[in-house]
Short mmCIF file of C-alpha atoms and ligand atoms in Angstrom, two decimals:
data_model
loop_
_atom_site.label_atom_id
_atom_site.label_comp_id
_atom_site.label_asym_id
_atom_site.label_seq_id
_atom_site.Cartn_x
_atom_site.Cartn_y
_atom_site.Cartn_z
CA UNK A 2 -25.50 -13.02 -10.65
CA UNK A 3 -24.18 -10.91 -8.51
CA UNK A 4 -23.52 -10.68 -4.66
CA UNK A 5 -22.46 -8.47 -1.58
CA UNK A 6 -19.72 -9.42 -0.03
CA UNK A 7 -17.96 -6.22 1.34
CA UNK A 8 -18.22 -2.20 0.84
CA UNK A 9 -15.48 -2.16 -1.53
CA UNK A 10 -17.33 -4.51 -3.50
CA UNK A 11 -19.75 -1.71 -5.05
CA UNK A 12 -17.72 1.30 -6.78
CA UNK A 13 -19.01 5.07 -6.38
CA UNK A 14 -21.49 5.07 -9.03
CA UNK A 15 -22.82 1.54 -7.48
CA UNK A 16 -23.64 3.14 -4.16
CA UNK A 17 -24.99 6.82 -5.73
CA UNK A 18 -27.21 4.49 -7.75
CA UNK A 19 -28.67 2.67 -4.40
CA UNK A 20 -28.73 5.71 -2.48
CA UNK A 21 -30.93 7.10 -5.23
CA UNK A 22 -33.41 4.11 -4.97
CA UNK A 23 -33.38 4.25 -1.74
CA UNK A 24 -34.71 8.42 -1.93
CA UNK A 25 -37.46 7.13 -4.23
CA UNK A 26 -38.64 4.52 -2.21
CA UNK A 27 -38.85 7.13 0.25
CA UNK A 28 -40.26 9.49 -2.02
CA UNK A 29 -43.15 7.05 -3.75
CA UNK A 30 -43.26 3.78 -1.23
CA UNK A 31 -46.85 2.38 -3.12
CA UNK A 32 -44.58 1.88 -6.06
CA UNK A 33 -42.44 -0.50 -4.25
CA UNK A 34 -44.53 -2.37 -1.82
CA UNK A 35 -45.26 -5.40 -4.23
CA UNK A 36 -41.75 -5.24 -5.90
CA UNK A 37 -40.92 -8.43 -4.21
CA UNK A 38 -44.39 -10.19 -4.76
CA UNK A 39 -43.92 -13.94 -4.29
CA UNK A 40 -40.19 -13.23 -4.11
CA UNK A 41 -38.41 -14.98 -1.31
CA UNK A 42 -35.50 -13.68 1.00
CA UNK A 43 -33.55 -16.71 2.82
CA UNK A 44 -32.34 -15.49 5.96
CA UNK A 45 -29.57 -17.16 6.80
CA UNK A 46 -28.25 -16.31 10.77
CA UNK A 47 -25.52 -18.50 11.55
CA UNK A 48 -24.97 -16.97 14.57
CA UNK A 49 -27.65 -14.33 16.62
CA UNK A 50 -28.21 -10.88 15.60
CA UNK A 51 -31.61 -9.39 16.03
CA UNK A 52 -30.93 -5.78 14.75
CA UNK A 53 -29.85 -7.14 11.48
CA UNK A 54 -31.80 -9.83 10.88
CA UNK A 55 -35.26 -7.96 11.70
CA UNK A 56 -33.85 -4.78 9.34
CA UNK A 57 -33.47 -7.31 6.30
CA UNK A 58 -36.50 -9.20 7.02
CA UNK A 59 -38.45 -5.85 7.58
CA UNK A 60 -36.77 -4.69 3.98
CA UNK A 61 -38.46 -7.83 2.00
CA UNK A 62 -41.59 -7.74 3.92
CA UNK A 63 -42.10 -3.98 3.19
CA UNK A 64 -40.97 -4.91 -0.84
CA UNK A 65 -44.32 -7.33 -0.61
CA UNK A 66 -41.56 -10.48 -0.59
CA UNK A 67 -41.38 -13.46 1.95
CA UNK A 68 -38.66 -14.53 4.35
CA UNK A 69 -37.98 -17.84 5.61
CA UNK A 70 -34.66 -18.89 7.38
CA UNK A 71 -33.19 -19.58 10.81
CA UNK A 72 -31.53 -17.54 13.33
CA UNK A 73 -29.41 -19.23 15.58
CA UNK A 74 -26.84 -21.49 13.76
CA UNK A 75 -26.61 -24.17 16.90
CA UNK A 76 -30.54 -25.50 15.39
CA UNK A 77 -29.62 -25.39 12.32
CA UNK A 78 -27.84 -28.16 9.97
CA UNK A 79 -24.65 -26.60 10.21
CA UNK A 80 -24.72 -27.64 14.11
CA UNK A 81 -24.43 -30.96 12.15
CA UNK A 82 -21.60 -30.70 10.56
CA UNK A 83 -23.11 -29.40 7.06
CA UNK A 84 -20.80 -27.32 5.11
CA UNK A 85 -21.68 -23.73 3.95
CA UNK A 86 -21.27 -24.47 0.62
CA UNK A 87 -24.12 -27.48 0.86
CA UNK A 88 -26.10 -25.87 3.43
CA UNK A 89 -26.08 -22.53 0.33
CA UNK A 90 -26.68 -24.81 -2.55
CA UNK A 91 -30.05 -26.46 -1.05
CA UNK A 92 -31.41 -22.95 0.30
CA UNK A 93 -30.87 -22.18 -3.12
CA UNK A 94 -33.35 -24.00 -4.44
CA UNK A 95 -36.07 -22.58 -1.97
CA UNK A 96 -35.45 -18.69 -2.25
CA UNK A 97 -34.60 -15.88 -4.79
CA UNK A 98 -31.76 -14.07 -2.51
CA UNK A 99 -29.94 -14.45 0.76
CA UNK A 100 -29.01 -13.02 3.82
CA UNK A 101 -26.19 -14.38 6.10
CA UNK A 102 -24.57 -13.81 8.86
CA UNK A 103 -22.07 -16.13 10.11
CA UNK A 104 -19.41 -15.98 13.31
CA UNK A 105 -16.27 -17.07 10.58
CA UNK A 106 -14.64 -14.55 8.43
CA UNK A 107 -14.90 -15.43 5.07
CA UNK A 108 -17.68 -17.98 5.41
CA UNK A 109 -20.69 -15.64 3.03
CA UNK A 110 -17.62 -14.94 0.11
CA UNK A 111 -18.15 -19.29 0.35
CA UNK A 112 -21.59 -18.62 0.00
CA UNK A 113 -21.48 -16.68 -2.74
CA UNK A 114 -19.23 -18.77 -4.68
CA UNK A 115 -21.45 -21.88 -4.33
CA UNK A 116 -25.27 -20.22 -4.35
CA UNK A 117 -27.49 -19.72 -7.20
CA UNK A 118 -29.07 -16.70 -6.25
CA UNK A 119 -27.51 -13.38 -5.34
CA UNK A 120 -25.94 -13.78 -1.47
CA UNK A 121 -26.00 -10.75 0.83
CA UNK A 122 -22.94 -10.25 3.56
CA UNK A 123 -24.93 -9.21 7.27
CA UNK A 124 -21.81 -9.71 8.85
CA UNK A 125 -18.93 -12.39 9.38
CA UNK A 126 -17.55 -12.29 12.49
CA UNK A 127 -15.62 -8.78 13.09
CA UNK A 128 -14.89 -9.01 9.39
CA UNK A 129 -17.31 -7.22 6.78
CA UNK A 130 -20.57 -5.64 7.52
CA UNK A 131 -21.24 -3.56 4.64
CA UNK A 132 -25.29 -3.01 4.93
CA UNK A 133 -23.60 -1.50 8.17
CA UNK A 134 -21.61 0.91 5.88
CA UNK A 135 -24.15 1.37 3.42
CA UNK A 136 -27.15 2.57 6.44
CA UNK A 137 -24.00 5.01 7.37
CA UNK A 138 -23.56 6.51 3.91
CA UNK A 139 -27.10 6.95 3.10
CA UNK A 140 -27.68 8.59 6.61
CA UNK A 141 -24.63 11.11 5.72
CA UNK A 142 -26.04 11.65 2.02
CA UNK A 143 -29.55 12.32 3.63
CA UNK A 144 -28.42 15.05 6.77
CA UNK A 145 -26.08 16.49 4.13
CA UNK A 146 -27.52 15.74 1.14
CA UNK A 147 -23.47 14.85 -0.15
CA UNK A 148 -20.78 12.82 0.62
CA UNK A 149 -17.89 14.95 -0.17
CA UNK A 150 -16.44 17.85 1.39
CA UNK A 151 -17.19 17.04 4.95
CA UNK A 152 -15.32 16.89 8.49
CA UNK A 153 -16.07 13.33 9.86
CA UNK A 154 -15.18 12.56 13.43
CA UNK A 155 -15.37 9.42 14.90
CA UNK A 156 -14.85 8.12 18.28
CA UNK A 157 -14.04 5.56 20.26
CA UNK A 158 -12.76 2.14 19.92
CA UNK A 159 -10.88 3.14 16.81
CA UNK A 160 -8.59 -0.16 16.75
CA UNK A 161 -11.13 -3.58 16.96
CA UNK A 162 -14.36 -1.10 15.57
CA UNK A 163 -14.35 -2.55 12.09
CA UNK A 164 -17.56 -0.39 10.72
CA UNK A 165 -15.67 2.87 11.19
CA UNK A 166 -12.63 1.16 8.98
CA UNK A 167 -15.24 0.07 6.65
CA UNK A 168 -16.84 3.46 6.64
CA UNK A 169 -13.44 5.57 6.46
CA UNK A 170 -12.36 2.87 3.84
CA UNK A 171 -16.02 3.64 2.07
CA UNK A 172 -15.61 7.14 2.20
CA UNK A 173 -12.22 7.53 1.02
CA UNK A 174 -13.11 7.51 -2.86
CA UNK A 175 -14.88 11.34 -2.26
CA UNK A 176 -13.46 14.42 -2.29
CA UNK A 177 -12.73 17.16 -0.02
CA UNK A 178 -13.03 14.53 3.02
CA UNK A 179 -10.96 15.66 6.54
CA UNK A 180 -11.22 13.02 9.07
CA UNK A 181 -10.56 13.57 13.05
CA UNK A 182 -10.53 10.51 14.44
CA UNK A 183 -10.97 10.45 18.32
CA UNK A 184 -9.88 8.03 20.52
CA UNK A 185 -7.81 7.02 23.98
CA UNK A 186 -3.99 5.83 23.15
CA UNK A 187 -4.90 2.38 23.50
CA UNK A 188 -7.59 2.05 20.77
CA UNK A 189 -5.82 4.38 18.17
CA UNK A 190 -6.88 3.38 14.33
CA UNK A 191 -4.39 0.73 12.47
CA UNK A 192 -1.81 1.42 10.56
CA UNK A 193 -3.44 -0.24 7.97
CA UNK A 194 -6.48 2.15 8.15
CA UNK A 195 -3.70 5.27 8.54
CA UNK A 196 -2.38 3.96 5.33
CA UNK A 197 -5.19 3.81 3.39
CA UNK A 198 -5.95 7.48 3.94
CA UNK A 199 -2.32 8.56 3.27
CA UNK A 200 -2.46 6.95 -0.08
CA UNK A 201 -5.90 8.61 -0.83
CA UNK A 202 -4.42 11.43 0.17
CA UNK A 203 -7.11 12.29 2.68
CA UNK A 204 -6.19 14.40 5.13
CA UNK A 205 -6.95 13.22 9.24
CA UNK A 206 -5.80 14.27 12.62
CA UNK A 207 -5.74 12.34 15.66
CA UNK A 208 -6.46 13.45 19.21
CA UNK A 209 -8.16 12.11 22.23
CA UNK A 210 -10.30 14.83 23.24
CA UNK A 211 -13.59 14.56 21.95
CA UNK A 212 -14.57 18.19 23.07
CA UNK A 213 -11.85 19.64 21.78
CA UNK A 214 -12.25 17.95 18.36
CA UNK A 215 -16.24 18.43 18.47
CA UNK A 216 -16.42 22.35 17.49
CA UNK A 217 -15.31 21.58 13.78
CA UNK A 218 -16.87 18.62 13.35
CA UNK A 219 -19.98 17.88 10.62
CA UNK A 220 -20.49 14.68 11.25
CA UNK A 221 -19.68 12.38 14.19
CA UNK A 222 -19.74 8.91 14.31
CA UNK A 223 -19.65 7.36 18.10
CA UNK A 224 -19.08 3.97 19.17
CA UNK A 225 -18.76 2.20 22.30
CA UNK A 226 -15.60 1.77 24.38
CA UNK A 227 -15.56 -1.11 25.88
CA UNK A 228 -14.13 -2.00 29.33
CA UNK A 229 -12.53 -4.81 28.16
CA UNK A 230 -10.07 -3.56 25.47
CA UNK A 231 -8.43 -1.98 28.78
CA UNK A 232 -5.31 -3.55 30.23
CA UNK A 233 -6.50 -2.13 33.70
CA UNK A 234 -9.19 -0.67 35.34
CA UNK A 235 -7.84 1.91 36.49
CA UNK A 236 -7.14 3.41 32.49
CA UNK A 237 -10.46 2.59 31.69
CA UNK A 238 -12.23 4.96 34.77
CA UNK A 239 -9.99 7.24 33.46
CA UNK A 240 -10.73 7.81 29.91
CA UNK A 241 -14.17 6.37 29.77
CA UNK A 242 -16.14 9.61 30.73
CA UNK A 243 -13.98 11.45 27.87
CA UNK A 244 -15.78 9.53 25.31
CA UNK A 245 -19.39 10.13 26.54
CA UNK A 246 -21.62 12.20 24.58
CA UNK A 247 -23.24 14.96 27.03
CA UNK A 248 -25.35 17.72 26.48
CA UNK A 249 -22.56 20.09 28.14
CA UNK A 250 -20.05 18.61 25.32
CA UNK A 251 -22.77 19.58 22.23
CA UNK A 252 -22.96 23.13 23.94
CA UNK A 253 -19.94 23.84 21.35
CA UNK A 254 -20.69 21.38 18.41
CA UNK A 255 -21.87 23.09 15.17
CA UNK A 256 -25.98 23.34 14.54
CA UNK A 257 -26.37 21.26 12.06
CA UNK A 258 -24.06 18.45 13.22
CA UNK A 259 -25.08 15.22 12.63
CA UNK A 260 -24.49 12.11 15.60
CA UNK A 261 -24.69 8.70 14.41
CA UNK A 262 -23.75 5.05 15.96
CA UNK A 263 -24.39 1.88 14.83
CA UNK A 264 -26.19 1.29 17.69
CA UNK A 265 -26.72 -0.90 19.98
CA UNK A 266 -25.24 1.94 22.78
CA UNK A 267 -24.30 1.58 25.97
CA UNK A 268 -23.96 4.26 27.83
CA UNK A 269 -21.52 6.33 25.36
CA UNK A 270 -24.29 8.63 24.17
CA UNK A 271 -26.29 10.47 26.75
CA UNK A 272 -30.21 9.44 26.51
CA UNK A 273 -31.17 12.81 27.16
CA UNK A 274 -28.96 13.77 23.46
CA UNK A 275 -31.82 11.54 22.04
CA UNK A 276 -34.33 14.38 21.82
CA UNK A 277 -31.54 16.94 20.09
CA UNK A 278 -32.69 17.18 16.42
CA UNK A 279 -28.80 16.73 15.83
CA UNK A 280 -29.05 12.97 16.87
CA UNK A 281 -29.77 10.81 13.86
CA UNK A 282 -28.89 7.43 15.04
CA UNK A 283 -32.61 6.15 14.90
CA UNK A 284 -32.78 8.03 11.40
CA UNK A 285 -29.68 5.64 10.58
CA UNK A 286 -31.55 2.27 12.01
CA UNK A 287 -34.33 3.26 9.43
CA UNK A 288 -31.76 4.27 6.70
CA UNK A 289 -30.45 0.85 7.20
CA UNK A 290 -33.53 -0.54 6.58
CA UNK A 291 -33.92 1.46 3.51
CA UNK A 292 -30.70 0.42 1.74
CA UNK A 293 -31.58 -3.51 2.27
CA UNK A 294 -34.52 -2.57 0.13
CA UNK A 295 -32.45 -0.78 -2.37
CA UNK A 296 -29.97 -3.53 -2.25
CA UNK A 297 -32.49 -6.20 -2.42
CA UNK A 298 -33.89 -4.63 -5.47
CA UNK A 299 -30.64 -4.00 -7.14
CA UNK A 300 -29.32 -7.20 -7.02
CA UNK A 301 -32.59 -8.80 -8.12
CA UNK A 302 -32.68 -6.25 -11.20
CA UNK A 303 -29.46 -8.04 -11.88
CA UNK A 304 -30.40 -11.21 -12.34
CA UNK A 305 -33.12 -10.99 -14.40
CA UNK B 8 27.36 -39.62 -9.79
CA UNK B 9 28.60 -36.17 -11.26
CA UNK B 10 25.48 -33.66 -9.81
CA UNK B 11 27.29 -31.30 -12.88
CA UNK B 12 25.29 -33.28 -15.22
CA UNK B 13 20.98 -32.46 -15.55
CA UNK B 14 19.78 -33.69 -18.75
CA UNK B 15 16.12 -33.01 -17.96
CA UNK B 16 15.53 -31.08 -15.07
CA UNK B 17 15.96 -27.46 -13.33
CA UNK B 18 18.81 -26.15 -11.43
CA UNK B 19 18.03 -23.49 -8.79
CA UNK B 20 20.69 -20.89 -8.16
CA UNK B 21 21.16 -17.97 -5.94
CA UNK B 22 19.20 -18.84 -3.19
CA UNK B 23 20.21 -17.32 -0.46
CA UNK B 24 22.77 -19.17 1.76
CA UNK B 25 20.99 -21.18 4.27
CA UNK B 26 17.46 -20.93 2.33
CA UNK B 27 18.14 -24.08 0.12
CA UNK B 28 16.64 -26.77 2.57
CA UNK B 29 13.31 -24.57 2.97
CA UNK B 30 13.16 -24.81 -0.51
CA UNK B 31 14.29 -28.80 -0.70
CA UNK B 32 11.35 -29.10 1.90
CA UNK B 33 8.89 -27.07 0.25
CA UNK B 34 9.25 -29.07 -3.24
CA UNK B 35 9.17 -32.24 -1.51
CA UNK B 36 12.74 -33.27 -3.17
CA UNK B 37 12.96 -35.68 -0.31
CA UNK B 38 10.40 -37.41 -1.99
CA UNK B 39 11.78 -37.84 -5.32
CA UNK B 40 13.48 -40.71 -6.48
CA UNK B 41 15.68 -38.92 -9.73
CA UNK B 42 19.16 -36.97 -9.02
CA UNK B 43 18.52 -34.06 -6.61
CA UNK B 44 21.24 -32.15 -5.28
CA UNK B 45 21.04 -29.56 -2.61
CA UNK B 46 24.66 -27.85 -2.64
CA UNK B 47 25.22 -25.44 0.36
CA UNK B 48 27.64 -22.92 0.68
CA UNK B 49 28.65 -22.42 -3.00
CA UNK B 50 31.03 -19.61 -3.36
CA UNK B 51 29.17 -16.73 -5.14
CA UNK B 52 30.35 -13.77 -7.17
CA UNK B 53 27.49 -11.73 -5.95
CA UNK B 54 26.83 -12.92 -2.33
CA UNK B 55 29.62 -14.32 -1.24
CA UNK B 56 27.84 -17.36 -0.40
CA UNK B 57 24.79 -19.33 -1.87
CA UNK B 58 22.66 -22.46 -1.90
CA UNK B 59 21.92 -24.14 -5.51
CA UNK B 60 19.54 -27.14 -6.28
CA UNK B 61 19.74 -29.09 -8.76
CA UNK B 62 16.85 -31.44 -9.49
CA UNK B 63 16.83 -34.12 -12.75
CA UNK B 64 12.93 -34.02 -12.76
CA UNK B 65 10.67 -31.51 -15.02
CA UNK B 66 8.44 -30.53 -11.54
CA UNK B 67 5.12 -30.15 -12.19
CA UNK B 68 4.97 -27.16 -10.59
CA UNK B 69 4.87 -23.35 -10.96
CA UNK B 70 7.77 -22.65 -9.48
CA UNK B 71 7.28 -18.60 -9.53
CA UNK B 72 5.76 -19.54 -6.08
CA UNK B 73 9.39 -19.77 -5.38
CA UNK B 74 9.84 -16.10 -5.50
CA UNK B 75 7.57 -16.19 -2.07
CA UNK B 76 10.91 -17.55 -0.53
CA UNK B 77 13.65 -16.12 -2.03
CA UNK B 78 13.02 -13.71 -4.65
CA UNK B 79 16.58 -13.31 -5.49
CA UNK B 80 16.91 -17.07 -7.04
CA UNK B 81 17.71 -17.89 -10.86
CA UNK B 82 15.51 -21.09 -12.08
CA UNK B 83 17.14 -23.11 -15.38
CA UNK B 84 15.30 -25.03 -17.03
CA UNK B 85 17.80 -27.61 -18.77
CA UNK B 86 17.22 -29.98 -21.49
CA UNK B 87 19.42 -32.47 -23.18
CA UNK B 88 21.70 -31.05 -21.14
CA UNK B 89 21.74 -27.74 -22.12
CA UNK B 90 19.87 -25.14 -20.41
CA UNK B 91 16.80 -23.67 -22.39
CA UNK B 92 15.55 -20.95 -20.14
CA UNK B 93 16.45 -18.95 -17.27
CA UNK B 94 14.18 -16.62 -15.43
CA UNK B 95 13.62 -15.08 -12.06
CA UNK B 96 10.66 -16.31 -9.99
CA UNK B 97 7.83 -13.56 -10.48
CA UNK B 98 5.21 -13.75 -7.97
CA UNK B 99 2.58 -15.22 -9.18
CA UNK B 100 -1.20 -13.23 -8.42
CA UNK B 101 -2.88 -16.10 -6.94
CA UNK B 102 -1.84 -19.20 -4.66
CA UNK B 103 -3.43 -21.68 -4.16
CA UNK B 104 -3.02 -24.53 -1.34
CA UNK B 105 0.19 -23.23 -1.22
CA UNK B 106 -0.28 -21.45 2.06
CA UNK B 107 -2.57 -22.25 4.85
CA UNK B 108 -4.42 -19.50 6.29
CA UNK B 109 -3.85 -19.47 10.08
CA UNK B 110 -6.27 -16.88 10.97
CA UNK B 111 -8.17 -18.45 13.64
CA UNK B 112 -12.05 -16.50 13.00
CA UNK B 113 -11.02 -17.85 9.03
CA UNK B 114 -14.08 -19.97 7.12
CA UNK B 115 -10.76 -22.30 6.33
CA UNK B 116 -10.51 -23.21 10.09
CA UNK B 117 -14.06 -24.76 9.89
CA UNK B 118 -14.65 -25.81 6.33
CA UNK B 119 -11.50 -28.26 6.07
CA UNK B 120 -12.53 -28.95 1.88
CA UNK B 121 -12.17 -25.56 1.41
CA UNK B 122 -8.77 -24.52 -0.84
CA UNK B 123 -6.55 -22.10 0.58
CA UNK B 124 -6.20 -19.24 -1.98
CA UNK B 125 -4.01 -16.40 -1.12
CA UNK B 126 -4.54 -13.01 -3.52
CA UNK B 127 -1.15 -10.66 -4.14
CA UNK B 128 -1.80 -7.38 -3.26
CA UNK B 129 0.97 -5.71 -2.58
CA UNK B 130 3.98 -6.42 -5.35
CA UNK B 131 6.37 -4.83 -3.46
CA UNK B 132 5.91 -5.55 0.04
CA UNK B 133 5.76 -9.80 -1.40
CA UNK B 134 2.04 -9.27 0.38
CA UNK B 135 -0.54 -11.94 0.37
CA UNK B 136 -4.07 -11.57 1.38
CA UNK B 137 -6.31 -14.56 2.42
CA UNK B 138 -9.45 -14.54 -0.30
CA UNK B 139 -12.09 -14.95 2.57
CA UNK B 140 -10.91 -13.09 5.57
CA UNK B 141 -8.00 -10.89 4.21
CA UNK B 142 -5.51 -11.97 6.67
CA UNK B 143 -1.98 -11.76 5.66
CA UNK B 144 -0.28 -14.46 4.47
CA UNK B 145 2.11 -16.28 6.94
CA UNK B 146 5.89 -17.31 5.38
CA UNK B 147 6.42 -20.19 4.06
CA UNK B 148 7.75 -23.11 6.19
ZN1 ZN C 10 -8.23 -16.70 5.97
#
């Protein structure tokens, strides 16, 4: 029985194989709408998250499965004191896979190690999100058709914004990869993340101009700044019009670019880039939604 | 009482000058109710200076966890008085409730039952990983 616990949990040919399911189910979607039949999906929300709970549930209704589960962890029994591992092993007994999200780091890898079925990571605190990472690849592999040999810029809050480390952590086993990573001083990537690319041998620059960086780029992946990651107000004025997406920036961006976010957005991608065919990040919100299927799917295959 | 003699028991050598107590504390020699002897200070041909202890107890314990502290140290393992083995502390792949997490966002903060495992994964930098949040490992008190 097997379970998702982080990105780096699936190898290459793991993810190509998902990705691939996930094209057919686009392709032929009658032959997967009663994949799921009386199949049940626990989700599990410890703590509040809308976007991800409604993408999985969506992903087992659309498979012809069920969904029962709570989404606010202050009603449920773990307001009273239950551990995760108890609270896991009776859901257990009412569904045939799991969902969680939890505000502790750590807590679904608990799950996992005490449920019956397969358990599914939807976040733990800032920790591991990797449906997250696995919407983002599948949105790359479907704009560009390959993951490999590809400028990827992202932008933004480059230090605390764990799904770009997931995804530059993700995409590090391709090929050909150059990453510019855009950001103000103050939210520079890790040295842990730098690292990781230097031993991959994956060539990056750093620079905080997003139109400047923005010509070369094939893919770029924005996410919010926010104002308080600033040590004053006055830095954050400053830099925080630099990292907004306008039309007048795009004027130089290649054609085909592709602009994804993990969404939800503030204000750090104009609304009127919505309409450009180059913006993808409500293509990625389906993608998502896509992948839980494939995921779902996968990791019932496996435990037949 | 002549500390010279073990008959059944480890002696610890080479730890660093001024590490020996951590170590004292960390095994819980206090505790003991056999020969233990913390020497500090001993002249050393290497160092200059080092700590030994000297403990007439088989511990049941791995004491390549040792290596976390001082990976310099030389463990004997004596018997009938003679020693049997020596080796140097090599770190072992997986601790656990050996070290406390003290992430604060950590499942382990919560979920007091839960055992405290700590992963190596990285050899040479002595680096250990929490299993469920992947924090580093703090030193050892
Ligand atoms: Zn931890």
């Amino acid at each position: 029985m097997k379970s998702l616990i982080s990105i780096m949990g699936l190898n290459v040919s793991e993810i190509d194989s998902l990705m691939a399911l996930a094209d057919d189910i686009i392709a032929r979607p009658e032959s997967y709408q009663d994949a799921m039949r009386r199949k049940k999906l626990g989700s599990l929300f410890f703590e509040p998250s809308t976007r991800t709970r409604l993408s999985f549930e969506a992903a087992m209704l659309e498979l012809g499965g069920q969904v029962l589960g709570f989404s606010e962890g202050m009603s449920s029994s773990a307001a009273k004191g239950e551990s995760v591992a108890d609270t896991i092993k009776t859901v257990s007994c009412y569904v045939d896979i799991i969902a969680m999200r939890h505000p502790k780091e750590g807590a679904p890898l608990v799950a996992a190690n005490n449920a019956t079925v397969p358990v599914i990571n939807a976040g733990d605190g800032g920790h591991n999100h990797p449906t997250q990472t696995l919407a983002d690849l599948f949105t790359i592999h479907r704009e560009k058709g390959r993951l490999d040999n590809l400028t990827v810029g992202v932008c933004g809050d480059l230090k605390f914004g764990r799904t770009v480390h997931s995804l530059l952590e993700a995409m590090s086993r391709y090929a050909g990869l150059r990453f510019v990573l855009i950001s103000p001083e103050e939210l520079k990537v890790p040295s842990y993340v730098k690292q990781h690319l230097k031993h991959n041998a994956i060539p990056y620059d750093q620079t905080e101009s997003l139109a400047e960086a923005l010509p070369e780029l094939d893919i770029l992946y924005m996410t919010r700044v926010q104002k308080e990651r600033f040590f004053n107000e006055a830095d954050y004025i400053r830099l925080k019009d630099s990292y907004i997406l306008t039309p007048a920036k795009l004027e130089n961006a290649k054609k085909d670019l592709a602009i994804m976010h993990p969404l939800p957005r503030v204000n750090e991608i104009s609304v009127q880039i919505d309409k450009d065919p180059r913006a993808v990040y409500f293509k990625q919100v389906l993608n998502g939604k896509l992948m839980r299927m494939a995921l779902i799917l996968m990791l019932m295959e496996a435990t037949k | 009482m002549n500390i010279d003699t073990i008959k059944n028991g480890i002696v610890i050598d080479h730890i660093k000058a001024g590490q020996g107590m951590r170590i004292y504390d960390f095994l819980n020699l206090g505790e003991l109710d056999c020969v233990v002897a913390l020497i500090k200070n001993a002249s050393s041909s290497k160092t200059g200076k080092k700590d030994i202890i000297k403990v007439d107890r088989v511990l049941d314990i791995d004491l390549n966890v040792l290596g976390f502290i001082d990976p310099n140290i030389t463990i004997n393992i004596i018997k009938d008085g003679e020693r049997v083995h020596k080796y140097h502390p090599e770190l072992p792949e997986k601790m656990t409730n050996i070290l406390r997490c003290n992430n604060p966002r950590c499942i382990t903060t919560t979920e007091q039952e839960l055992p405290h495992v700590f992963i190596l994964t990285d050899r040479e930098k002595d680096e250990y990983r929490c299993v469920y949040c992947e924090s580093r490992a703090p030193a050892l008190k």
